[in-house]
Amino acid sequence: MPKIAKQNRAIMLAVTTALATTTLAGCASSQAAPRADFSAQKAQNALVKGKTSQAIAHAEESVLAEPRNAGYRAMLGAVYMESGRFQSAATSFKDAMTLGDNSSRTALSYALAEIAAGNNSAALATLSEYRDSIDPADLGLAFSLAGNPERGIHILGNALRAGQATPKVRQNLAYSYALKGEWRAARLMAAEDVPADQVSDRIGEWAQTVRPEYFQSRVANLLGVPLVGDTGQPAQLALSDAVTAEQLAAAQTSGLDPVQVADAPMASPDYALPPMGGELPAVGAQVAVAPAPAPIVGAAPSPAEESTGFVAAFAEPTPTGATLADITSSAVRFVSNPVVQKTPASTAAKAAAESRPVAHGEHLIQLGSFSTEASAKRAWGIYAKRYPQLKDYDMVITEARVRGKKYFRVSAGGFKNASARSMCSTVKAKGQGCITWAANAPLPGAIDRGVRMASR
């Protein structure tokens, strides 16, 4: 087992989908399901003991008992990841994020699971969104694994320049060069930490994993987990329409923010996630790389298929220096600021998001309330997709403090009184809560009573 896996992981047991589903079915049919927190604790204990199949069963029970708890779903994703069930892990991590988990750890876990499931586009989108909060050592490797080694090389090279000259960063950079086919650069960088008589073996092992169709093997090899068949998360655990993100903060109360699902007691934040983007395993200790099962998708998408705004900031050619010093210098020259350069698009977006006074109707509809501003903004995107009518109105994020807790309320602004009531009726018809209010009469608990709107 790789050294990093020994240090960070107590689980190396495989579990089949059939076993997990059978256990779940037995739980679902019981008359008295265990309490969610009890099941979560049992899952934790099973993880520590390396009993992955039991951990899965208990983690699934906790989600069944409390399906809107983001922490339990994130823990379930971590357990799935440990068992090599990447498709199920991706679903669970995505559900956790939908329910309000905005941690960089869960975002990185979700991205890595999607990479292993063959969905690079979803992984790249998430990595770009969380790029400022994920450790560059992990971020760079994740971009490389997701089919964009150019960006990974730039991020990792910049981390070296910023002083993060650790074996983890160097070896992740070396592997990123290998994924791009820059074998000379990969060898030179790997030689910084690998004994000279073992460098060729290390490069040979990498050469067996770089083909596009081996995307699952790469992630499994990196994390030290088995490759197993996975048909996806059991249907009983699906996040139904009744508990989607749009409804987390839309429960209507009389003047007080509802107890938000995102703020509900969550599973312990210390659940055992795999060490994402960890230092690559030592030579001779890697899990054997077997040909991956039939790929879920084809080769990774080309950079041209991605958003050009972020890519444009890294448009320089790939480093080609002949020496380690040249390679390092070339890699970090593209970005002048530490970790990652802010893109021109982000500046424009910030300018576009400058608040402005209400321009038309003075009535608003509150759609939800979240514990963080980032969650509120992300929820607006979901609302806008579900209700196309909102494209003609403005996103309004207001702060509130209720019973000592701070909330960020999500509203749509610019309505006339009648149209606000009509829109709320549409929202309520789909089973969600909705509150109409006026700009000159904010809801109770509002911190800033001056309503400002972000442009559409």
Tab-separated table of C-alpha atoms in Angstrom:
chain	number	residue	atom	x	y	z
A	1	MET	CA	0.000	0.000	0.000
A	2	PRO	CA	1.400	3.482	-0.747
A	3	LYS	CA	2.887	5.280	2.198
A	4	ILE	CA	0.411	8.136	1.893
A	5	ALA	CA	-2.449	5.653	1.947
A	6	LYS	CA	-1.117	4.070	5.144
A	7	GLN	CA	-0.966	7.432	6.806
A	8	ASN	CA	-4.347	8.728	5.749
A	9	ARG	CA	-6.572	5.701	5.190
A	10	ALA	CA	-7.740	2.767	7.279
A	11	ILE	CA	-9.943	1.309	4.574
A	12	MET	CA	-8.783	-0.980	1.779
A	13	LEU	CA	-11.698	-3.428	1.550
A	14	ALA	CA	-13.773	-3.721	-1.614
A	15	VAL	CA	-17.560	-3.920	-1.609
A	16	THR	CA	-19.927	-4.886	-4.367
A	17	THR	CA	-22.971	-2.903	-5.375
A	18	ALA	CA	-25.143	-5.962	-4.882
A	19	LEU	CA	-24.087	-6.335	-1.263
A	20	ALA	CA	-24.647	-2.653	-0.486
A	21	THR	CA	-28.035	-2.601	-2.196
A	22	THR	CA	-29.190	-5.769	-0.440
A	23	THR	CA	-28.236	-4.336	2.926
A	24	LEU	CA	-30.014	-1.097	2.116
A	25	ALA	CA	-33.163	-2.905	1.052
A	26	GLY	CA	-33.237	-4.746	4.342
A	27	CYS	CA	-32.916	-1.461	6.198
A	28	ALA	CA	-35.633	0.232	4.173
A	29	SER	CA	-38.098	-2.541	4.882
A	30	SER	CA	-37.608	-2.527	8.615
A	31	GLN	CA	-40.348	-1.021	10.715
A	32	ALA	CA	-38.077	1.102	12.897
A	33	ALA	CA	-35.111	2.594	11.058
A	34	PRO	CA	-32.091	3.514	13.214
A	35	ARG	CA	-31.573	7.136	14.127
A	36	ALA	CA	-29.429	8.981	11.617
A	37	ASP	CA	-26.745	9.994	14.110
A	38	PHE	CA	-26.459	6.448	15.443
A	39	SER	CA	-26.028	5.056	11.950
A	40	ALA	CA	-23.466	7.735	11.098
A	41	GLN	CA	-21.427	6.879	14.183
A	42	LYS	CA	-21.547	3.189	13.286
A	43	ALA	CA	-20.348	4.065	9.795
A	44	GLN	CA	-17.426	5.985	11.268
A	45	ASN	CA	-16.496	3.071	13.517
A	46	ALA	CA	-16.695	0.631	10.608
A	47	LEU	CA	-14.408	2.875	8.550
A	48	VAL	CA	-11.810	2.916	11.281
A	49	LYS	CA	-11.891	-0.884	11.428
A	50	GLY	CA	-11.632	-1.203	7.647
A	51	LYS	CA	-15.084	-2.791	7.326
A	52	THR	CA	-16.135	-0.923	4.221
A	53	SER	CA	-19.250	-2.939	3.446
A	54	GLN	CA	-20.619	-2.285	6.921
A	55	ALA	CA	-19.669	1.370	6.662
A	56	ILE	CA	-21.650	1.667	3.443
A	57	ALA	CA	-24.699	0.013	4.980
A	58	HIS	CA	-24.657	2.309	8.015
A	59	ALA	CA	-23.945	5.438	5.970
A	60	GLU	CA	-26.868	4.616	3.684
A	61	GLU	CA	-29.079	4.121	6.732
A	62	SER	CA	-28.149	7.573	8.019
A	63	VAL	CA	-29.099	9.150	4.691
A	64	LEU	CA	-32.369	7.217	4.592
A	65	ALA	CA	-33.210	8.438	8.077
A	66	GLU	CA	-32.271	12.067	7.375
A	67	PRO	CA	-32.147	12.588	3.598
A	68	ARG	CA	-31.704	16.354	3.747
A	69	ASN	CA	-28.605	16.347	5.919
A	70	ALA	CA	-25.686	17.407	3.746
A	71	GLY	CA	-23.128	16.022	6.186
A	72	TYR	CA	-24.520	12.504	6.040
A	73	ARG	CA	-24.562	12.566	2.246
A	74	ALA	CA	-20.959	13.800	2.134
A	75	MET	CA	-19.956	11.009	4.507
A	76	LEU	CA	-21.748	8.484	2.287
A	77	GLY	CA	-19.816	9.826	-0.694
A	78	ALA	CA	-16.546	9.370	1.179
A	79	VAL	CA	-17.443	5.773	2.035
A	80	TYR	CA	-18.374	5.051	-1.568
A	81	MET	CA	-15.061	6.575	-2.642
A	82	GLU	CA	-13.157	4.292	-0.296
A	83	SER	CA	-14.823	1.265	-1.869
A	84	GLY	CA	-14.027	2.357	-5.436
A	85	ARG	CA	-17.669	3.126	-6.299
A	86	PHE	CA	-16.974	6.386	-8.062
A	87	GLN	CA	-20.334	6.935	-9.768
A	88	SER	CA	-22.176	6.521	-6.461
A	89	ALA	CA	-19.649	8.785	-4.743
A	90	ALA	CA	-20.144	11.512	-7.343
A	91	THR	CA	-23.907	11.411	-6.835
A	92	SER	CA	-23.617	11.586	-3.051
A	93	PHE	CA	-21.120	14.451	-3.075
A	94	LYS	CA	-23.253	16.371	-5.568
A	95	ASP	CA	-26.307	15.851	-3.371
A	96	ALA	CA	-24.373	17.161	-0.376
A	97	MET	CA	-23.421	20.289	-2.315
A	98	THR	CA	-27.009	20.747	-3.476
A	99	LEU	CA	-28.067	20.627	0.162
A	100	GLY	CA	-25.649	23.390	1.149
A	101	ASP	CA	-22.230	21.796	1.712
A	102	ASN	CA	-19.864	24.409	0.279
A	103	SER	CA	-16.596	23.083	1.697
A	104	SER	CA	-13.612	22.873	-0.620
A	105	ARG	CA	-13.029	19.320	0.600
A	106	THR	CA	-16.417	18.119	-0.620
A	107	ALA	CA	-16.039	20.046	-3.874
A	108	LEU	CA	-12.648	18.441	-4.526
A	109	SER	CA	-14.013	15.018	-3.607
A	110	TYR	CA	-16.908	15.481	-6.002
A	111	ALA	CA	-14.581	16.576	-8.803
A	112	LEU	CA	-12.298	13.589	-8.309
A	113	ALA	CA	-15.253	11.195	-8.251
A	114	GLU	CA	-16.557	12.679	-11.503
A	115	ILE	CA	-13.118	12.302	-13.066
A	116	ALA	CA	-13.082	8.630	-12.127
A	117	ALA	CA	-16.624	8.269	-13.471
A	118	GLY	CA	-15.519	9.724	-16.808
A	119	ASN	CA	-17.320	13.058	-16.474
A	120	ASN	CA	-14.477	15.521	-16.947
A	121	SER	CA	-16.698	18.457	-17.883
A	122	ALA	CA	-18.491	18.414	-14.511
A	123	ALA	CA	-15.173	18.055	-12.692
A	124	LEU	CA	-13.572	20.968	-14.555
A	125	ALA	CA	-16.564	23.215	-13.886
A	126	THR	CA	-16.414	22.485	-10.152
A	127	LEU	CA	-12.645	22.926	-9.960
A	128	SER	CA	-12.907	26.285	-11.707
A	129	GLU	CA	-15.652	27.405	-9.330
A	130	TYR	CA	-13.681	26.457	-6.214
A	131	ARG	CA	-10.211	27.255	-7.539
A	132	ASP	CA	-9.565	29.964	-4.930
A	133	SER	CA	-10.330	27.713	-1.949
A	134	ILE	CA	-8.661	24.419	-2.898
A	135	ASP	CA	-5.008	23.854	-2.030
A	136	PRO	CA	-3.061	24.448	-5.263
A	137	ALA	CA	-1.184	21.162	-4.750
A	138	ASP	CA	-4.524	19.354	-4.990
A	139	LEU	CA	-6.115	21.723	-7.484
A	140	GLY	CA	-3.326	21.399	-10.023
A	141	LEU	CA	-3.291	17.611	-9.940
A	142	ALA	CA	-7.090	17.480	-10.164
A	143	PHE	CA	-7.080	19.674	-13.285
A	144	SER	CA	-4.465	17.402	-14.825
A	145	LEU	CA	-6.462	14.281	-14.028
A	146	ALA	CA	-9.566	15.936	-15.482
A	147	GLY	CA	-7.925	16.191	-18.893
A	148	ASN	CA	-6.370	19.646	-18.641
A	149	PRO	CA	-2.719	19.076	-17.667
A	150	GLU	CA	-1.742	22.458	-19.111
A	151	ARG	CA	-3.697	24.274	-16.433
A	152	GLY	CA	-2.540	21.816	-13.800
A	153	ILE	CA	1.090	22.481	-14.717
A	154	HIS	CA	0.578	26.226	-14.451
A	155	ILE	CA	-1.090	26.013	-11.037
A	156	LEU	CA	1.497	23.628	-9.603
A	157	GLY	CA	4.391	25.579	-11.068
A	158	ASN	CA	3.013	28.757	-9.560
A	159	ALA	CA	2.712	27.017	-6.181
A	160	LEU	CA	6.430	26.228	-6.372
A	161	ARG	CA	7.182	29.860	-7.091
A	162	ALA	CA	5.038	30.919	-4.144
A	163	GLY	CA	7.209	28.854	-1.816
A	164	GLN	CA	5.200	25.631	-1.650
A	165	ALA	CA	8.225	23.568	-2.685
A	166	THR	CA	7.112	20.287	-1.131
A	167	PRO	CA	7.535	16.731	-2.447
A	168	LYS	CA	3.766	16.598	-2.954
A	169	VAL	CA	3.773	19.639	-5.235
A	170	ARG	CA	6.864	18.494	-7.128
A	171	GLN	CA	5.600	14.962	-7.695
A	172	ASN	CA	2.131	16.156	-8.676
A	173	LEU	CA	3.798	18.502	-11.157
A	174	ALA	CA	5.952	15.655	-12.469
A	175	TYR	CA	2.880	13.473	-12.966
A	176	SER	CA	1.082	16.352	-14.690
A	177	TYR	CA	3.960	16.581	-17.150
A	178	ALA	CA	3.598	12.843	-17.746
A	179	LEU	CA	-0.137	13.199	-18.397
A	180	LYS	CA	0.677	15.830	-21.021
A	181	GLY	CA	3.347	13.644	-22.616
A	182	GLU	CA	6.261	15.855	-21.527
A	183	TRP	CA	8.382	12.925	-20.422
A	184	ARG	CA	11.703	14.723	-20.146
A	185	ALA	CA	10.210	17.343	-17.850
A	186	ALA	CA	8.443	14.620	-15.884
A	187	ARG	CA	11.713	12.732	-15.378
A	188	LEU	CA	13.618	15.811	-14.251
A	189	MET	CA	10.947	16.848	-11.775
A	190	ALA	CA	10.448	13.306	-10.428
A	191	ALA	CA	14.214	13.019	-9.842
A	192	GLU	CA	13.940	15.737	-7.201
A	193	ASP	CA	12.383	13.277	-4.754
A	194	VAL	CA	12.825	9.795	-6.243
A	195	PRO	CA	16.205	7.994	-5.936
A	196	ALA	CA	18.142	8.082	-9.194
A	197	ASP	CA	18.079	4.317	-9.637
A	198	GLN	CA	14.278	4.299	-9.330
A	199	VAL	CA	13.301	7.204	-11.585
A	200	SER	CA	13.026	5.033	-14.692
A	201	ASP	CA	10.740	2.628	-12.862
A	202	ARG	CA	8.556	5.514	-11.699
A	203	ILE	CA	8.302	6.885	-15.228
A	204	GLY	CA	7.514	3.409	-16.538
A	205	GLU	CA	4.660	3.042	-14.051
A	206	TRP	CA	3.246	6.419	-15.057
A	207	ALA	CA	3.467	5.459	-18.715
A	208	GLN	CA	1.029	2.609	-18.029
A	209	THR	CA	-1.624	4.984	-16.680
A	210	VAL	CA	-1.684	7.961	-19.017
A	211	ARG	CA	-3.902	6.603	-21.787
A	212	PRO	CA	-7.292	8.370	-21.826
A	213	GLU	CA	-9.293	5.180	-21.312
A	214	TYR	CA	-7.505	4.504	-17.998
A	215	PHE	CA	-9.196	7.381	-16.185
A	216	GLN	CA	-10.635	5.085	-13.510
A	217	SER	CA	-7.341	3.306	-12.897
A	218	ARG	CA	-5.529	6.618	-12.461
A	219	VAL	CA	-7.805	7.777	-9.664
A	220	ALA	CA	-8.023	4.365	-7.994
A	221	ASN	CA	-4.241	4.036	-8.157
A	222	LEU	CA	-3.730	7.484	-6.702
A	223	LEU	CA	-6.113	6.916	-3.792
A	224	GLY	CA	-5.172	3.300	-3.182
A	225	VAL	CA	-8.744	2.038	-3.569
A	226	PRO	CA	-10.053	-0.956	-5.559
A	227	LEU	CA	-11.793	-0.823	-8.908
A	228	VAL	CA	-15.253	-2.355	-8.685
A	229	GLY	CA	-18.380	-2.362	-10.810
A	230	ASP	CA	-20.809	0.375	-9.849
A	231	THR	CA	-24.308	0.884	-11.210
A	232	GLY	CA	-24.804	4.015	-9.145
A	233	GLN	CA	-26.338	5.060	-5.863
A	234	PRO	CA	-29.408	3.030	-4.831
A	235	ALA	CA	-32.673	4.564	-5.992
A	236	GLN	CA	-33.982	4.734	-2.420
A	237	LEU	CA	-31.375	7.380	-1.650
A	238	ALA	CA	-32.143	9.674	-4.574
A	239	LEU	CA	-32.583	13.313	-3.661
A	240	SER	CA	-36.214	13.776	-4.665
A	241	ASP	CA	-37.819	16.932	-6.002
A	242	ALA	CA	-39.226	17.513	-2.545
A	243	VAL	CA	-35.780	18.133	-1.097
A	244	THR	CA	-33.808	19.832	-3.845
A	245	ALA	CA	-31.663	22.895	-3.220
A	246	GLU	CA	-34.348	25.276	-4.384
A	247	GLN	CA	-36.452	24.303	-1.396
A	248	LEU	CA	-33.835	24.285	1.313
A	249	ALA	CA	-34.429	27.903	2.184
A	250	ALA	CA	-37.921	28.394	0.842
A	251	ALA	CA	-39.911	27.134	3.805
A	252	GLN	CA	-42.241	29.943	4.684
A	253	THR	CA	-42.634	31.251	8.201
A	254	SER	CA	-44.368	34.260	9.686
A	255	GLY	CA	-41.648	36.875	9.864
A	256	LEU	CA	-38.848	34.508	10.899
A	257	ASP	CA	-36.376	32.576	8.790
A	258	PRO	CA	-37.108	28.865	8.809
A	259	VAL	CA	-34.680	26.422	10.323
A	260	GLN	CA	-32.661	25.780	7.222
A	261	VAL	CA	-31.671	22.335	6.136
A	262	ALA	CA	-28.219	23.691	5.367
A	263	ASP	CA	-27.944	24.758	8.999
A	264	ALA	CA	-29.315	21.527	10.447
A	265	PRO	CA	-26.988	19.378	12.570
A	266	MET	CA	-24.627	17.687	10.165
A	267	ALA	CA	-22.576	14.548	10.438
A	268	SER	CA	-19.189	14.957	12.027
A	269	PRO	CA	-16.905	17.070	9.822
A	270	ASP	CA	-14.157	14.563	10.500
A	271	TYR	CA	-15.602	11.850	8.279
A	272	ALA	CA	-12.878	9.932	6.497
A	273	LEU	CA	-12.359	11.406	3.068
A	274	PRO	CA	-9.653	9.978	0.844
A	275	PRO	CA	-6.567	12.228	0.700
A	276	MET	CA	-7.468	14.115	-2.471
A	277	GLY	CA	-4.541	14.967	-4.679
A	278	GLY	CA	-2.160	13.252	-2.311
A	279	GLU	CA	1.522	12.799	-2.931
A	280	LEU	CA	1.921	10.108	-5.534
A	281	PRO	CA	2.753	6.644	-4.173
A	282	ALA	CA	6.332	5.548	-3.774
A	283	VAL	CA	7.890	3.427	-6.491
A	284	GLY	CA	7.288	-0.262	-5.966
A	285	ALA	CA	4.361	0.315	-3.626
A	286	GLN	CA	1.711	1.298	-6.119
A	287	VAL	CA	-1.465	-0.655	-6.591
A	288	ALA	CA	-1.120	-2.652	-9.785
A	289	VAL	CA	-2.657	-0.888	-12.733
A	290	ALA	CA	-5.074	-3.053	-14.662
A	291	PRO	CA	-6.838	-1.982	-17.839
A	292	ALA	CA	-9.860	0.040	-16.848
A	293	PRO	CA	-13.398	-1.152	-17.538
A	294	ALA	CA	-15.040	0.163	-20.678
A	295	PRO	CA	-14.842	3.949	-20.431
A	296	ILE	CA	-18.009	5.797	-19.602
A	297	VAL	CA	-17.056	8.590	-21.962
A	298	GLY	CA	-14.410	9.058	-24.595
A	299	ALA	CA	-11.176	10.941	-24.321
A	300	ALA	CA	-11.085	14.057	-22.187
A	301	PRO	CA	-12.642	17.131	-23.818
A	302	SER	CA	-10.271	19.527	-25.476
A	303	PRO	CA	-9.594	22.893	-23.822
A	304	ALA	CA	-11.505	24.549	-26.671
A	305	GLU	CA	-14.712	23.005	-25.356
A	306	GLU	CA	-14.321	24.749	-22.000
A	307	SER	CA	-15.072	28.306	-21.003
A	308	THR	CA	-12.432	30.457	-22.692
A	309	GLY	CA	-12.338	33.144	-20.014
A	310	PHE	CA	-10.297	31.127	-17.534
A	311	VAL	CA	-8.187	29.350	-20.145
A	312	ALA	CA	-7.171	32.675	-21.690
A	313	ALA	CA	-5.286	33.610	-18.533
A	314	PHE	CA	-2.979	30.634	-19.121
A	315	ALA	CA	-2.499	30.907	-22.857
A	316	GLU	CA	1.296	30.682	-22.824
A	317	PRO	CA	3.009	27.582	-24.279
A	318	THR	CA	3.783	24.588	-22.077
A	319	PRO	CA	7.179	24.749	-20.291
A	320	THR	CA	9.947	23.191	-22.345
A	321	GLY	CA	13.115	24.076	-20.407
A	322	ALA	CA	15.981	21.576	-20.658
A	323	THR	CA	16.954	21.696	-16.987
A	324	LEU	CA	14.991	21.498	-13.768
A	325	ALA	CA	15.621	25.191	-13.107
A	326	ASP	CA	14.484	26.129	-16.608
A	327	ILE	CA	11.360	23.980	-16.312
A	328	THR	CA	10.417	25.435	-12.940
A	329	SER	CA	11.037	28.976	-14.111
A	330	SER	CA	9.038	28.427	-17.276
A	331	ALA	CA	6.168	26.820	-15.409
A	332	VAL	CA	5.735	29.676	-12.976
A	333	ARG	CA	6.330	32.556	-15.351
A	334	PHE	CA	2.769	32.506	-16.634
A	335	VAL	CA	1.231	33.681	-13.361
A	336	SER	CA	2.594	36.577	-11.373
A	337	ASN	CA	0.364	36.289	-8.296
A	338	PRO	CA	0.551	33.453	-5.749
A	339	VAL	CA	-1.409	30.268	-6.373
A	340	VAL	CA	-3.635	31.280	-9.266
A	341	GLN	CA	-4.055	34.362	-11.379
A	342	LYS	CA	-7.381	36.131	-11.294
A	343	THR	CA	-8.920	36.072	-14.729
A	344	PRO	CA	-10.084	39.104	-16.715
A	345	ALA	CA	-13.551	37.545	-16.752
A	346	SER	CA	-13.756	37.588	-12.970
A	347	THR	CA	-13.021	41.314	-12.922
A	348	ALA	CA	-15.744	41.954	-15.451
A	349	ALA	CA	-18.158	39.795	-13.511
A	350	LYS	CA	-17.405	41.700	-10.348
A	351	ALA	CA	-18.075	44.985	-12.084
A	352	ALA	CA	-21.326	43.631	-13.479
A	353	ALA	CA	-22.369	42.515	-10.023
A	354	GLU	CA	-22.063	45.997	-8.529
A	355	SER	CA	-25.292	46.749	-6.782
A	356	ARG	CA	-27.696	49.320	-8.116
A	357	PRO	CA	-30.942	50.791	-6.863
A	358	VAL	CA	-34.243	49.160	-7.732
A	359	ALA	CA	-34.941	50.260	-11.300
A	360	HIS	CA	-38.517	49.140	-11.853
A	361	GLY	CA	-41.072	47.404	-9.609
A	362	GLU	CA	-40.506	47.798	-5.873
A	363	HIS	CA	-41.816	44.404	-4.785
A	364	LEU	CA	-39.766	41.249	-4.250
A	365	ILE	CA	-40.279	37.561	-3.596
A	366	GLN	CA	-38.083	35.693	-1.130
A	367	LEU	CA	-37.183	32.261	-2.436
A	368	GLY	CA	-34.792	31.019	0.208
A	369	SER	CA	-32.351	31.739	3.008
A	370	PHE	CA	-28.863	30.296	3.464
A	371	SER	CA	-26.102	30.327	6.026
A	372	THR	CA	-23.476	31.644	3.572
A	373	GLU	CA	-23.539	34.188	0.775
A	374	ALA	CA	-21.898	31.707	-1.607
A	375	SER	CA	-24.752	29.254	-1.017
A	376	ALA	CA	-27.284	31.980	-1.659
A	377	LYS	CA	-25.685	32.961	-4.957
A	378	ARG	CA	-25.434	29.348	-6.056
A	379	ALA	CA	-29.087	28.812	-5.182
A	380	TRP	CA	-30.076	31.735	-7.402
A	381	GLY	CA	-28.621	29.927	-10.397
A	382	ILE	CA	-30.779	26.916	-9.568
A	383	TYR	CA	-33.888	29.026	-9.138
A	384	ALA	CA	-33.249	30.771	-12.450
A	385	LYS	CA	-33.039	27.448	-14.278
A	386	ARG	CA	-36.215	26.125	-12.716
A	387	TYR	CA	-38.190	29.341	-13.244
A	388	PRO	CA	-37.207	30.934	-16.586
A	389	GLN	CA	-39.454	33.895	-15.748
A	390	LEU	CA	-36.790	35.099	-13.301
A	391	LYS	CA	-34.514	36.144	-16.167
A	392	ASP	CA	-36.519	39.373	-16.357
A	393	TYR	CA	-35.891	40.170	-12.694
A	394	ASP	CA	-32.957	40.833	-10.407
A	395	MET	CA	-31.118	38.666	-7.926
A	396	VAL	CA	-31.245	40.242	-4.475
A	397	ILE	CA	-29.089	38.929	-1.627
A	398	THR	CA	-29.845	40.494	1.748
A	399	GLU	CA	-28.380	39.788	5.168
A	400	ALA	CA	-30.527	38.984	8.177
A	401	ARG	CA	-29.940	38.025	11.763
A	402	VAL	CA	-32.587	35.886	13.421
A	403	ARG	CA	-32.226	34.456	16.928
A	404	GLY	CA	-28.525	35.208	16.881
A	405	LYS	CA	-27.822	33.503	13.553
A	406	LYS	CA	-26.853	35.246	10.332
A	407	TYR	CA	-28.674	34.337	7.129
A	408	PHE	CA	-28.359	35.364	3.512
A	409	ARG	CA	-31.799	35.663	1.954
A	410	VAL	CA	-32.306	35.079	-1.753
A	411	SER	CA	-34.995	37.153	-3.417
A	412	ALA	CA	-36.021	38.157	-6.910
A	413	GLY	CA	-36.652	41.873	-7.237
A	414	GLY	CA	-38.237	44.281	-9.652
A	415	PHE	CA	-41.856	43.079	-9.463
A	416	LYS	CA	-45.057	45.036	-9.333
A	417	ASN	CA	-47.311	43.980	-6.473
A	418	ALA	CA	-49.603	41.849	-8.640
A	419	SER	CA	-46.778	40.183	-10.553
A	420	ALA	CA	-44.970	39.366	-7.304
A	421	ARG	CA	-48.048	37.583	-5.982
A	422	SER	CA	-48.497	35.761	-9.273
A	423	MET	CA	-44.875	34.580	-9.311
A	424	CYS	CA	-45.124	33.399	-5.712
A	425	SER	CA	-48.235	31.428	-6.644
A	426	THR	CA	-46.248	29.715	-9.404
A	427	VAL	CA	-43.470	28.829	-6.989
A	428	LYS	CA	-45.873	27.533	-4.348
A	429	ALA	CA	-47.682	25.427	-6.949
A	430	LYS	CA	-44.487	23.382	-7.213
A	431	GLY	CA	-44.450	22.729	-3.494
A	432	GLN	CA	-42.004	25.422	-2.449
A	433	GLY	CA	-42.350	28.318	-0.070
A	434	CYS	CA	-42.372	31.912	-1.245
A	435	ILE	CA	-42.788	35.230	0.562
A	436	THR	CA	-43.706	38.535	-1.089
A	437	TRP	CA	-42.330	41.736	0.385
A	438	ALA	CA	-41.759	45.371	-0.526
A	439	ALA	CA	-38.472	47.210	-0.867
A	440	ASN	CA	-39.570	49.814	1.663
A	441	ALA	CA	-40.656	47.167	4.169
A	442	PRO	CA	-37.941	44.515	4.565
A	443	LEU	CA	-38.726	41.287	6.338
A	444	PRO	CA	-38.017	41.075	10.097
A	445	GLY	CA	-34.384	40.505	10.972
A	446	ALA	CA	-32.955	42.346	7.968
A	447	ILE	CA	-29.576	43.887	8.785
A	448	ASP	CA	-29.382	46.379	5.932
A	449	ARG	CA	-32.780	47.872	5.249
A	450	GLY	CA	-31.649	49.555	2.047
A	451	VAL	CA	-32.498	47.152	-0.783
A	452	ARG	CA	-29.807	46.924	-3.449
A	453	MET	CA	-29.956	44.691	-6.489
A	454	ALA	CA	-27.356	42.909	-8.585
A	455	SER	CA	-27.824	43.253	-12.320
A	456	ARG	CA	-29.177	40.302	-14.254
